[in-house]
């Protein structure tokens, strides 16, 4: 049996993206048709039964989030779709936006109907500028066909979608920073509470979900929450789009049911296909730069929220970056830390300064001047960032570091002794000439 | 240097996007694109501030916060090389070397004829094609020396045709 399960990516590459006709022929908008005849609480119940977890990274149960917003009796409410997709190694929202935009639109419209919202915003990162025009074309054709806009499908319900653009800032993927950015401001995170369900976009109650989360809603409406859940595991309903990259034979986006093992994802011929070169795989990085690294001893862990969590791993955005033995863990972590130095918004000290200190320490390892104390200092700094940073960026910036400190200690020790097992550090010149 | 975009052109961009405060990012991006030199001049920023009725400092706050903006003129084509971890393990270093050698400039510099600027960028979601670069909205992956030479040649010739 195939390990790939195209539930929400079934249309990708098969239909003309902005064509309502194509989309409807493939079963599109039947979720919306059904939803418009249901009371909102029943829709929320289906999402709860589906055990849909947020696909943006944090994995918060969508049903609970929807319930909380539903109970707030303050209007207008806004729907916001997070299409910032800034987590390095993640390119699955792009697939949906590019190949099946009407599915995202349908999901956002169902959410709009549940909360009686009349405006929805999709925040698409500036780097995806090429995609923004095509998405607008999809919105326009949905409006023309009566699935969006005034008096949707002859009902009294009206809902309009607006595209907002980012301009290159990873922190704007954090939901409150994103709302600031949509308002035309600098995208620094807000103090929470108040939660966005109470005080969100333009100070109004707001729902923020990821592109892939919204893309699942039409399917849940079509097949029902219970059926959707059954595709995954008891705690993780449905499927996940995973993004394989790095030293893996078949990089790309794949839709898989929850519950396959990490080994399946990385080594199966249909999926990752194992290492891309002659070298063996050394470790992998889950869920983007802010996620934990995983190691060979963890390969038999099922890919789902709870099982990964039990092992200190996580699904995150769905990114899986694979590293073979040619990669030096110090060198890799330096690249990760450089990213966070660049993307830190500078609002709080632990993140702004801590990342720079981590980089300086890692560099000592790379230069062969590090000591045992530096290893301990890295451990302390990684805890400090996790505990004292203001937002998720700083809190997660040292996640990869702390998992590598623990699991690849021998490689840190080797550097203290002046050896780089991967042959990357100390020997830059020779390796450059190979 | 504010000669390339006339006041009327900037006002037309603002009018086209709408002068609401939440349009600030998209207005500035459109100005930058129209500038021809991938930047937002102080004079244009002032105009935007006046039209949107916000302080100039707010406009600069945004211009300096988001990585896609530049307040200094750049090359006609900005070549952005991804240096995030997935590209890093796919040997982004060698991509950097290929471009710097081909163009004879260092990262962060602009060629003498103002045609190309080389800079780093964070991941833009093309990791399956690593190592990758982005020029404007176009993405080029699986870079080899031949490919890099070909890309540069295309842009050089393209710009000649425009003249
Ligand atoms: C630094 C940072 C960056 C984030 N980037 C993204 C992103 O690019 N896309 C996204 O959907 N969520 C991102 N998130 C998570 C969002 O804050 C939020 O949890 C998510 O959009 C909620 O949607 P979901 O529940 O459907 O996942 C980020 C969080 C942090 C702390
Ligand atoms: S942790 Fe602090 S400095 Fe880092 S991005 Fe968040 S608010 Fe900004």
Coordinates of C-alpha atoms and ligand atoms in Angstrom, one line a residue:
Chain A
X1 CA 0.0 0.0 0.0
X2 CA 1.2 3.4 -0.8
X3 CA 2.5 5.5 2.1
X4 CA 1.4 8.7 0.4
X5 CA -2.2 9.8 1.2
X6 CA -3.3 12.7 -1.0
X7 CA -6.3 14.0 1.1
X8 CA -5.7 17.8 0.8
X9 CA -3.1 17.8 -1.9
X10 CA -5.1 15.6 -4.3
X11 CA -5.8 18.5 -6.7
X12 CA -2.2 19.8 -6.8
X13 CA -0.9 19.7 -10.3
X14 CA -4.2 18.1 -11.5
X15 CA -6.4 21.2 -11.9
X16 CA -6.0 24.7 -13.2
X17 CA -5.4 26.6 -10.0
X18 CA -7.7 29.6 -10.4
X19 CA -10.4 27.6 -12.3
X20 CA -13.6 27.3 -10.2
X21 CA -15.0 24.9 -12.8
X22 CA -12.0 22.5 -12.3
X23 CA -12.1 22.8 -8.6
X24 CA -15.9 22.1 -8.4
X25 CA -15.5 19.1 -10.7
X26 CA -12.9 17.7 -8.3
X27 CA -15.5 18.0 -5.5
X28 CA -14.5 21.5 -4.4
X29 CA -16.9 23.9 -2.6
X30 CA -19.0 20.9 -1.5
X31 CA -17.6 21.4 2.0
X32 CA -18.8 25.0 1.9
X33 CA -22.2 24.0 0.5
X34 CA -22.6 21.6 3.4
X35 CA -21.3 24.0 6.0
X36 CA -23.8 26.8 5.0
X37 CA -26.6 24.5 6.0
X38 CA -25.1 23.6 9.4
X39 CA -25.3 25.6 12.6
X40 CA -21.8 26.9 13.4
X41 CA -21.5 24.9 16.7
X42 CA -21.9 21.7 14.7
X43 CA -19.1 22.7 12.4
X44 CA -16.8 23.4 15.4
X45 CA -17.8 20.0 16.7
X46 CA -16.7 18.3 13.5
X47 CA -13.3 20.2 13.7
X48 CA -12.9 19.0 17.3
X49 CA -13.8 15.4 16.4
X50 CA -11.2 15.5 13.6
X51 CA -8.5 16.3 16.1
X52 CA -7.1 18.8 13.7
X53 CA -4.0 20.4 15.2
X54 CA -2.6 23.7 13.9
X55 CA -0.2 23.1 11.0
X56 CA 1.7 26.3 11.4
X57 CA 4.1 25.0 14.0
X58 CA 2.6 25.2 17.5
X59 CA 0.2 22.3 16.9
X60 CA -2.6 23.9 19.0
X61 CA -5.9 22.0 18.6
X62 CA -7.9 23.9 16.0
X63 CA -11.3 22.9 17.5
X64 CA -10.5 24.4 20.9
X65 CA -9.2 27.6 19.2
X66 CA -12.4 27.9 17.3
X67 CA -14.6 27.2 20.3
X68 CA -12.8 30.0 22.3
X69 CA -13.4 32.5 19.6
X70 CA -17.0 31.4 19.1
X71 CA -17.8 32.1 22.8
X72 CA -16.6 35.7 22.5
X73 CA -19.7 37.8 21.7
X74 CA -18.0 40.9 20.3
X75 CA -18.1 41.8 16.7
X76 CA -16.8 42.3 14.0
X77 CA -14.5 39.3 14.1
X78 CA -11.7 38.7 11.6
X79 CA -10.3 35.6 10.0
X80 CA -6.5 35.7 9.2
X81 CA -4.6 33.1 7.3
X82 CA -0.9 32.8 8.1
X83 CA 0.9 32.3 4.8
X84 CA 4.2 33.7 6.0
X85 CA 5.9 30.3 5.8
X86 CA 9.3 31.5 7.0
X87 CA 10.5 28.4 8.8
X88 CA 13.6 27.3 6.8
X89 CA 13.1 24.0 5.2
X90 CA 9.3 24.5 4.9
X91 CA 7.7 24.9 1.5
X92 CA 4.3 23.2 1.8
X93 CA 2.0 26.2 2.1
X94 CA 3.6 27.4 -1.1
X95 CA 2.4 24.2 -2.8
X96 CA -1.2 24.8 -1.6
X97 CA -1.2 28.5 -2.4
X98 CA 0.2 27.8 -5.9
X99 CA -1.6 24.7 -6.9
X100 CA -4.9 24.7 -5.1
X101 CA -5.7 28.2 -3.8
X102 CA -9.4 27.7 -4.0
X103 CA -9.2 25.1 -1.3
X104 CA -7.5 27.6 1.0
X105 CA -10.2 30.1 0.1
X106 CA -13.0 27.6 0.8
X107 CA -11.5 26.8 4.2
X108 CA -11.2 30.4 5.1
X109 CA -14.8 31.0 4.0
X110 CA -16.2 28.2 6.1
X111 CA -14.3 29.7 9.1
X112 CA -15.8 33.1 8.2
X113 CA -19.3 31.7 8.2
X114 CA -18.7 30.0 11.6
X115 CA -17.8 33.3 13.2
X116 CA -20.1 35.5 11.1
X117 CA -17.0 37.4 10.0
X118 CA -17.3 39.6 6.9
X119 CA -13.6 40.1 6.2
X120 CA -10.7 37.6 6.0
X121 CA -7.1 38.4 5.4
X122 CA -4.3 36.2 4.1
X123 CA -0.8 37.4 4.9
X124 CA 1.5 36.1 2.2
X125 CA 5.2 36.5 2.7
X126 CA 6.9 39.1 0.4
X127 CA 9.2 36.4 -1.0
X128 CA 6.1 34.7 -2.5
X129 CA 5.2 37.9 -4.5
X130 CA 4.9 35.9 -7.6
X131 CA 2.1 33.9 -6.0
X132 CA 0.1 36.8 -4.8
X133 CA -1.2 37.8 -8.2
X134 CA -2.3 34.2 -8.9
X135 CA -4.0 34.0 -5.5
X136 CA -5.9 37.2 -6.3
X137 CA -7.0 35.7 -9.6
X138 CA -8.4 32.7 -7.6
X139 CA -10.2 35.1 -5.2
X140 CA -11.7 36.9 -8.2
X141 CA -12.9 33.8 -9.9
X142 CA -14.5 32.5 -6.6
X143 CA -16.3 35.9 -6.3
X144 CA -17.5 35.7 -9.9
X145 CA -18.9 32.2 -9.3
X146 CA -20.7 33.3 -6.2
X147 CA -18.7 31.2 -3.7
X148 CA -17.2 34.4 -2.1
X149 CA -18.2 38.0 -1.8
X150 CA -21.7 39.3 -1.4
X151 CA -24.5 36.9 -0.6
X152 CA -22.6 33.7 -1.0
X153 CA -24.5 31.0 -2.9
X154 CA -27.8 32.9 -2.5
X155 CA -27.6 33.0 1.3
X156 CA -27.5 36.2 3.4
X157 CA -23.9 35.6 4.3
X158 CA -21.2 38.0 2.8
X159 CA -17.5 37.6 3.1
X160 CA -14.6 39.3 1.5
X161 CA -10.9 38.2 1.3
X162 CA -8.0 40.5 1.2
X163 CA -4.3 39.7 0.4
X164 CA -1.7 41.4 2.6
X165 CA 2.0 41.2 1.9
X166 CA 5.0 40.6 4.1
X167 CA 8.4 42.1 3.3
X168 CA 10.9 39.7 4.7
X169 CA 10.8 39.1 8.4
X170 CA 10.6 35.6 9.9
X171 CA 9.2 36.9 13.2
X172 CA 6.1 38.1 11.3
X173 CA 5.0 34.5 11.2
X174 CA 4.4 34.8 15.0
X175 CA 0.7 35.4 15.0
X176 CA 0.6 38.7 17.0
X177 CA 3.6 40.1 15.1
X178 CA 1.8 39.2 11.9
X179 CA -1.3 41.2 12.9
X180 CA 0.9 44.2 13.6
X181 CA 2.4 43.8 10.2
X182 CA -1.0 43.5 8.5
X183 CA -1.8 46.8 10.2
X184 CA 1.1 48.3 8.3
X185 CA 3.4 48.4 11.3
X186 CA 6.7 47.0 12.3
X187 CA 6.2 43.3 13.0
X188 CA 7.2 42.9 16.6
X189 CA 5.3 40.5 18.8
X190 CA 2.6 41.8 21.1
X191 CA 2.3 41.1 24.8
X192 CA -0.1 38.2 25.4
X193 CA -2.6 38.1 27.1
X194 CA -4.9 39.5 25.9
X195 CA -5.2 36.7 23.4
X196 CA -5.9 37.3 19.8
X197 CA -9.3 35.8 20.2
X198 CA -10.1 38.8 22.4
X199 CA -7.9 41.6 21.0
X200 CA -6.6 40.7 17.6
X201 CA -6.5 42.5 14.2
X202 CA -7.6 46.1 14.5
X203 CA -8.2 45.3 18.2
X204 CA -11.0 43.0 17.3
X205 CA -11.5 39.3 18.1
X206 CA -9.5 37.3 15.5
X207 CA -8.8 33.8 14.3
X208 CA -5.4 33.0 13.1
X209 CA -4.7 29.7 11.4
X210 CA -2.1 28.4 9.0
X211 CA -2.7 27.8 5.3
X212 CA -2.6 24.0 5.7
X213 CA -4.9 24.1 8.7
X214 CA -7.5 26.0 6.6
X215 CA -7.0 23.6 3.6
X216 CA -8.1 20.8 5.8
X217 CA -11.4 22.3 6.7
X218 CA -13.2 21.6 3.4
X219 CA -12.2 17.9 3.7
X220 CA -13.4 17.7 7.3
X221 CA -16.7 19.1 6.1
X222 CA -17.0 16.7 3.3
X223 CA -16.1 13.4 5.0
X224 CA -16.9 14.4 8.7
X225 CA -14.6 14.7 11.6
X226 CA -14.6 11.0 12.6
X227 CA -13.6 9.8 9.2
X228 CA -10.9 12.4 9.0
X229 CA -9.5 11.4 12.3
X230 CA -9.3 7.8 11.2
X231 CA -6.7 8.6 8.6
X232 CA -4.2 9.5 11.4
X233 CA -3.6 8.3 14.9
X234 CA -5.8 8.7 18.0
X235 CA -4.3 12.0 18.9
X236 CA -3.4 13.4 15.5
X237 CA -6.2 13.5 13.0
X238 CA -5.7 13.2 9.3
X239 CA -2.6 13.8 7.2
X240 CA 0.4 16.1 7.2
X241 CA 2.3 17.8 4.4
X242 CA 5.9 17.1 5.1
X243 CA 8.8 18.9 3.4
X244 CA 12.0 16.8 2.9
X245 CA 15.2 18.6 2.1
X246 CA 19.0 18.5 2.8
X247 CA 21.0 15.4 2.1
X248 CA 18.1 13.2 1.1
X249 CA 17.6 11.4 -2.2
X250 CA 14.0 12.7 -3.0
X251 CA 13.5 16.2 -1.6
X252 CA 10.0 17.6 -1.9
X253 CA 6.6 17.9 -0.4
X254 CA 4.7 14.7 0.5
X255 CA 1.3 14.2 2.1
X256 CA 1.4 11.4 4.6
X257 CA -1.0 10.0 7.2
X258 CA 0.1 10.6 10.8
X259 CA 1.5 7.4 12.3
X260 CA 4.2 6.4 9.8
X261 CA 7.7 6.2 11.4
X262 CA 10.4 8.7 10.9
X263 CA 12.3 5.9 9.3
X264 CA 9.5 5.5 6.7
X265 CA 9.5 9.2 6.0
X266 CA 13.3 9.5 5.5
X267 CA 14.2 6.1 4.0
X268 CA 11.1 4.8 2.1
X269 CA 11.6 4.7 -1.6
X270 CA 8.3 6.5 -2.2
X271 CA 9.3 9.2 0.3
X272 CA 12.8 10.4 1.2
X273 CA 14.6 7.5 -0.3
X274 CA 17.5 7.6 2.2
X275 CA 20.6 9.7 1.9
X276 CA 21.3 11.5 -1.4
X277 CA 25.0 10.6 -1.5
X278 CA 27.3 7.8 -0.4
X279 CA 27.4 8.9 3.2
X280 CA 25.2 7.7 5.9
X281 CA 22.6 9.9 7.6
X282 CA 23.8 11.4 10.9
X283 CA 20.8 13.5 12.1
X284 CA 17.7 15.3 11.0
X285 CA 16.0 18.6 12.0
X286 CA 12.3 18.5 12.5
X287 CA 9.8 21.4 12.1
X288 CA 12.1 24.1 10.9
X289 CA 15.0 25.9 12.5
X290 CA 13.1 26.4 15.7
X291 CA 12.5 22.6 16.1
X292 CA 14.5 19.9 17.7
X293 CA 17.1 17.7 16.0
X294 CA 16.4 14.0 15.8
X295 CA 19.0 11.1 15.8
X296 CA 19.3 7.6 14.4
X297 CA 18.1 6.0 17.7
X298 CA 14.8 7.8 17.3
X299 CA 14.0 6.7 13.8
X300 CA 11.3 4.2 14.8
X301 CA 9.2 6.9 16.5
X302 CA 5.8 7.3 14.9
X303 CA 5.3 10.7 13.2
X304 CA 2.4 12.2 15.2
X305 CA 2.1 14.9 17.9
X306 CA 2.1 12.9 21.1
X307 CA 4.7 10.2 20.2
X308 CA 7.2 12.8 19.0
X309 CA 6.6 14.9 22.0
X310 CA 7.3 11.9 24.3
X311 CA 10.8 11.7 22.6
X312 CA 11.5 15.4 22.9
X313 CA 10.8 15.8 19.2
X314 CA 8.0 17.7 17.4
X315 CA 6.0 18.0 14.1
X316 CA 6.3 21.8 13.9
X317 CA 5.8 23.1 10.4
X318 CA 6.4 19.6 8.8
X319 CA 10.0 20.4 7.7
X320 CA 12.4 17.5 7.8
X321 CA 16.0 18.5 6.9
X322 CA 18.3 15.6 6.7
X323 CA 22.0 15.7 7.3
X324 CA 24.6 13.1 6.4
X325 CA 28.0 12.4 7.9
X326 CA 29.6 15.1 5.7
X327 CA 27.9 17.7 7.9
X328 CA 29.6 18.9 11.0
X329 CA 27.1 19.6 13.8
X330 CA 29.0 22.7 15.0
X331 CA 29.0 24.1 11.5
X332 CA 25.3 23.3 11.1
X333 CA 24.4 24.9 14.4
X334 CA 26.3 28.0 13.4
X335 CA 24.1 28.3 10.3
X336 CA 21.0 27.8 12.4
X337 CA 22.1 30.4 14.9
X338 CA 23.1 32.9 12.2
X339 CA 19.5 32.7 11.0
X340 CA 18.1 33.6 14.5
X341 CA 20.6 36.4 14.9
X342 CA 19.4 37.8 11.6
X343 CA 15.7 37.3 12.4
X344 CA 15.6 38.4 16.0
X345 CA 13.5 41.5 16.2
X346 CA 15.7 42.9 19.0
X347 CA 12.9 43.6 21.4
X348 CA 14.2 41.5 24.3
X349 CA 17.8 40.9 25.5
X350 CA 17.9 37.1 25.9
X351 CA 17.2 36.6 22.2
X352 CA 19.0 39.6 20.8
X353 CA 22.2 39.0 22.8
X354 CA 21.9 35.3 23.6
X355 CA 22.0 34.2 20.0
X356 CA 25.2 36.2 19.4
X357 CA 26.8 34.7 22.4
X358 CA 25.8 31.2 21.3
X359 CA 27.3 31.9 17.9
X360 CA 30.6 33.1 19.4
X361 CA 30.8 30.0 21.5
X362 CA 30.1 27.7 18.6
X363 CA 32.8 29.5 16.7
X364 CA 35.3 28.7 19.4
X365 CA 34.4 25.0 18.9
X366 CA 34.9 25.5 15.1
X367 CA 38.3 27.2 15.7
X368 CA 39.4 24.5 18.2
X369 CA 39.7 26.9 21.1
X370 CA 36.7 25.7 23.1
X371 CA 36.9 24.1 26.5
X372 CA 34.6 21.9 28.7
X373 CA 33.4 25.2 30.3
X374 CA 32.2 26.4 26.9
X375 CA 30.1 23.3 26.5
X376 CA 28.5 23.9 29.9
X377 CA 28.0 27.6 29.0
X378 CA 26.1 26.6 25.8
X379 CA 23.9 24.4 27.9
X380 CA 23.1 27.2 30.2
X381 CA 22.5 29.7 27.4
X382 CA 20.1 27.3 25.6
X383 CA 18.0 27.0 28.8
X384 CA 18.1 30.8 29.3
X385 CA 16.8 31.5 25.9
X386 CA 14.0 29.0 26.2
X387 CA 12.9 30.4 29.6
X388 CA 13.5 34.2 29.4
X389 CA 12.7 35.2 25.8
X390 CA 9.7 37.3 25.1
X391 CA 8.2 35.4 22.1
X392 CA 8.4 32.0 20.4
X393 CA 11.3 33.0 18.3
X394 CA 13.8 33.4 21.1
X395 CA 12.2 30.6 23.2
X396 CA 12.8 28.1 20.4
X397 CA 16.0 29.5 18.9
X398 CA 18.2 27.1 21.0
X399 CA 16.0 24.0 20.7
X400 CA 18.2 22.5 18.0
X401 CA 21.3 23.3 20.0
X402 CA 20.1 21.7 23.2
X403 CA 19.1 18.5 21.4
X404 CA 22.5 18.3 19.7
X405 CA 24.4 19.1 22.9
X406 CA 22.7 16.1 24.5
X407 CA 22.9 13.6 21.7
X408 CA 26.1 14.5 19.9
X409 CA 28.2 15.3 22.8
X410 CA 31.1 13.2 21.4
X411 CA 31.3 15.6 18.5
X412 CA 31.6 18.6 20.7
X413 CA 34.2 16.8 22.8
X414 CA 36.2 16.0 19.6
X415 CA 36.3 19.7 18.7
X416 CA 37.6 20.5 22.2
X417 CA 40.4 18.0 21.4
X418 CA 41.0 19.7 18.1
X419 CA 39.3 17.1 15.9
X420 CA 36.4 17.6 13.5
X421 CA 35.0 14.1 12.7
X422 CA 33.2 15.4 9.5
X423 CA 36.4 17.2 8.4
X424 CA 34.7 20.5 8.0
X425 CA 36.4 22.6 10.8
X426 CA 40.2 23.3 11.0
X427 CA 40.6 21.9 7.5
X428 CA 38.7 24.5 5.4
X429 CA 41.6 24.8 2.9
X430 CA 42.0 21.1 2.1
X431 CA 38.3 20.4 1.8
X432 CA 38.0 23.4 -0.5
X433 CA 40.4 21.9 -3.0
X434 CA 38.8 18.5 -3.2
Chain B
X1 CA 19.6 60.0 -6.8
X2 CA 15.8 60.6 -6.6
X3 CA 15.6 61.3 -10.2
X4 CA 14.4 57.9 -11.4
X5 CA 10.9 58.0 -10.0
X6 CA 8.9 61.2 -10.5
X7 CA 6.6 62.6 -7.8
X8 CA 3.6 61.8 -10.0
X9 CA 4.7 58.1 -10.3
X10 CA 5.0 57.7 -6.6
X11 CA 1.6 59.3 -6.1
X12 CA 0.1 57.0 -8.7
X13 CA 1.4 54.0 -6.9
X14 CA -0.1 55.2 -3.6
X15 CA -3.4 56.0 -5.4
X16 CA -3.4 52.5 -7.0
X17 CA -2.9 50.7 -3.7
X18 CA -5.1 53.0 -1.7
X19 CA -3.8 55.5 1.0
X20 CA -4.8 53.4 4.0
X21 CA -2.1 52.9 6.7
X22 CA -2.2 49.1 6.4
X23 CA -1.1 49.5 2.7
X24 CA 2.3 50.9 3.8
X25 CA 4.2 47.7 3.1
X26 CA 2.7 47.0 -0.3
X27 CA 3.1 50.7 -1.3
X28 CA 6.8 50.7 -0.3
X29 CA 7.4 47.3 -2.1
X30 CA 5.8 48.7 -5.3
X31 CA 7.9 51.8 -5.1
X32 CA 11.0 49.8 -4.7
X33 CA 10.2 47.7 -7.6
X34 CA 9.3 50.7 -9.8
X35 CA 12.5 52.5 -8.8
X36 CA 14.6 50.3 -11.2
X37 CA 17.4 50.3 -8.6
X38 CA 15.7 48.2 -5.9
X39 CA 15.5 50.9 -3.2
X40 CA 13.2 53.5 -1.6
X41 CA 14.6 57.0 -1.7
X42 CA 14.1 59.4 1.2
X43 CA 12.1 61.8 -1.0
X44 CA 9.6 59.0 -1.9
X45 CA 9.4 57.9 1.7
X46 CA 8.5 61.5 2.6
X47 CA 5.7 61.6 0.0
X48 CA 4.3 58.3 1.4
X49 CA 4.4 59.7 4.9
X50 CA 2.5 62.8 3.9
X51 CA -0.1 60.9 1.8
X52 CA -0.7 58.3 4.5
X53 CA -0.6 60.9 7.3
X54 CA 2.0 59.0 9.3
X55 CA 5.3 60.3 10.6
X56 CA 8.4 59.8 8.5
X57 CA 10.0 57.9 11.3
X58 CA 7.2 55.3 11.1
X59 CA 8.0 54.8 7.4
X60 CA 11.7 54.4 8.2
X61 CA 10.9 52.1 11.1
X62 CA 9.3 49.8 8.5
X63 CA 11.9 50.3 5.8
X64 CA 14.7 49.3 8.2
X65 CA 12.9 46.5 9.9
X66 CA 11.9 44.3 6.9
X67 CA 14.8 42.6 5.1
X68 CA 13.4 43.1 1.6
X69 CA 13.8 46.9 1.7
X70 CA 16.8 49.0 0.9
X71 CA 17.2 52.7 1.5
X72 CA 20.3 52.8 -0.8
X73 CA 20.3 52.1 -4.5
X74 CA 21.2 48.6 -5.4
X75 CA 21.9 46.9 -8.7
X76 CA 19.2 46.6 -11.3
X77 CA 19.1 42.9 -10.5
X78 CA 19.6 41.8 -6.9
X79 CA 20.9 38.2 -6.7
X80 CA 19.8 36.8 -3.4
X81 CA 21.6 33.6 -2.3
X82 CA 19.9 31.5 0.4
X83 CA 22.1 30.7 3.3
X84 CA 19.6 29.0 5.6
X85 CA 20.5 25.6 6.9
X86 CA 18.9 23.4 4.3
X87 CA 20.8 25.2 1.6
X88 CA 23.9 25.4 3.8
X89 CA 24.1 21.6 3.9
X90 CA 23.5 21.5 0.1
X91 CA 26.7 23.5 -0.2
X92 CA 25.4 27.0 -0.6
X93 CA 29.0 28.1 0.0
X94 CA 30.0 26.9 -3.4
X95 CA 27.1 28.8 -4.9
X96 CA 28.4 31.9 -3.3
X97 CA 31.9 31.2 -4.7
X98 CA 30.4 30.7 -8.2
X99 CA 28.6 34.0 -8.2
X100 CA 31.4 36.1 -6.6
X101 CA 33.9 34.7 -9.2
X102 CA 31.5 35.1 -12.1
X103 CA 30.8 38.7 -11.2
X104 CA 34.1 39.7 -9.7
X105 CA 32.5 41.2 -6.6
X106 CA 32.1 40.1 -2.9
X107 CA 28.8 39.4 -1.2
X108 CA 27.0 42.6 -0.4
X109 CA 28.6 44.5 -3.3
X110 CA 27.3 45.8 -6.6
X111 CA 29.0 45.5 -9.9
X112 CA 30.6 48.6 -11.3
X113 CA 28.0 48.9 -14.1
X114 CA 25.2 48.8 -11.4
X115 CA 23.7 45.7 -13.0
X116 CA 24.0 43.2 -10.2
X117 CA 24.0 43.2 -6.4
X118 CA 24.9 40.1 -4.5
X119 CA 23.4 39.5 -1.1
X120 CA 22.4 36.8 1.3
X121 CA 18.8 36.0 2.1
X122 CA 17.0 33.7 4.6
X123 CA 15.1 30.7 3.3
X124 CA 12.4 31.4 0.6
X125 CA 10.9 28.0 0.4
X126 CA 12.7 26.3 -2.5
X127 CA 14.8 23.9 -0.4
X128 CA 14.0 21.0 -2.6
X129 CA 16.1 22.7 -5.3
X130 CA 19.0 23.6 -3.0
X131 CA 21.3 25.4 -3.4
X132 CA 19.1 28.2 -4.7
X133 CA 19.2 31.9 -5.6
X134 CA 16.4 34.3 -6.3
X135 CA 16.5 37.2 -8.7
X136 CA 13.4 39.4 -8.4
X137 CA 10.6 36.8 -8.4
X138 CA 12.5 34.2 -10.3
X139 CA 14.1 31.2 -8.5
X140 CA 17.0 29.2 -9.8
X141 CA 18.0 25.9 -8.2
X142 CA 20.4 23.0 -8.5
X143 CA 23.1 25.5 -9.2
X144 CA 26.2 24.4 -11.1
X145 CA 29.0 26.5 -12.6
X146 CA 27.5 26.3 -16.1
X147 CA 24.1 27.3 -14.8
X148 CA 25.4 30.3 -13.0
X149 CA 27.3 31.5 -16.1
X150 CA 24.2 31.0 -18.1
X151 CA 22.0 32.9 -15.7
X152 CA 24.3 35.9 -15.6
X153 CA 24.6 35.9 -19.3
X154 CA 20.8 35.9 -19.7
X155 CA 20.4 38.9 -17.5
X156 CA 23.3 40.8 -19.1
X157 CA 21.8 40.3 -22.5
X158 CA 18.3 41.0 -21.3
X159 CA 19.3 44.4 -20.0
X160 CA 21.1 45.2 -23.3
X161 CA 17.9 44.4 -25.2
X162 CA 16.0 46.8 -23.0
X163 CA 18.2 49.7 -23.8
Ligands
LIG1 C1 8.9 33.0 15.4 C2 7.6 32.4 14.9 C3 7.4 32.2 13.6 C4 6.3 31.6 13.1 N1 6.1 31.4 11.8 C5 4.9 30.9 11.3 C6 4.7 30.7 9.9 O1 5.5 31.1 9.1 N2 3.5 30.2 9.5 C7 2.6 29.8 10.4 O2 1.5 29.3 10.0 N3 2.8 29.9 11.7 C8 3.9 30.4 12.2 N4 4.1 30.5 13.6 C9 3.0 30.1 14.5 C10 2.0 31.1 14.6 O3 2.3 32.0 15.7 C11 0.6 30.6 15.0 O4 0.7 29.7 16.0 C12 -0.1 29.9 13.8 O5 -0.1 30.7 12.7 C13 -1.4 29.4 14.2 O6 -2.0 28.7 13.2 P1 -2.3 27.1 13.3 O7 -2.9 26.9 14.7 O8 -3.3 26.8 12.3 O9 -1.0 26.4 13.2 C14 5.3 31.1 14.0 C15 5.5 31.3 15.4 C16 6.7 31.9 15.8 C17 6.9 32.0 17.3
LIG2 S1 12.4 36.6 21.5 FE1 12.4 38.8 21.9 S2 14.0 39.6 20.4 FE2 13.5 37.5 19.8 S3 12.0 37.8 18.2 FE3 10.9 37.5 20.1 S4 10.5 39.5 21.0 FE4 12.1 39.7 19.4

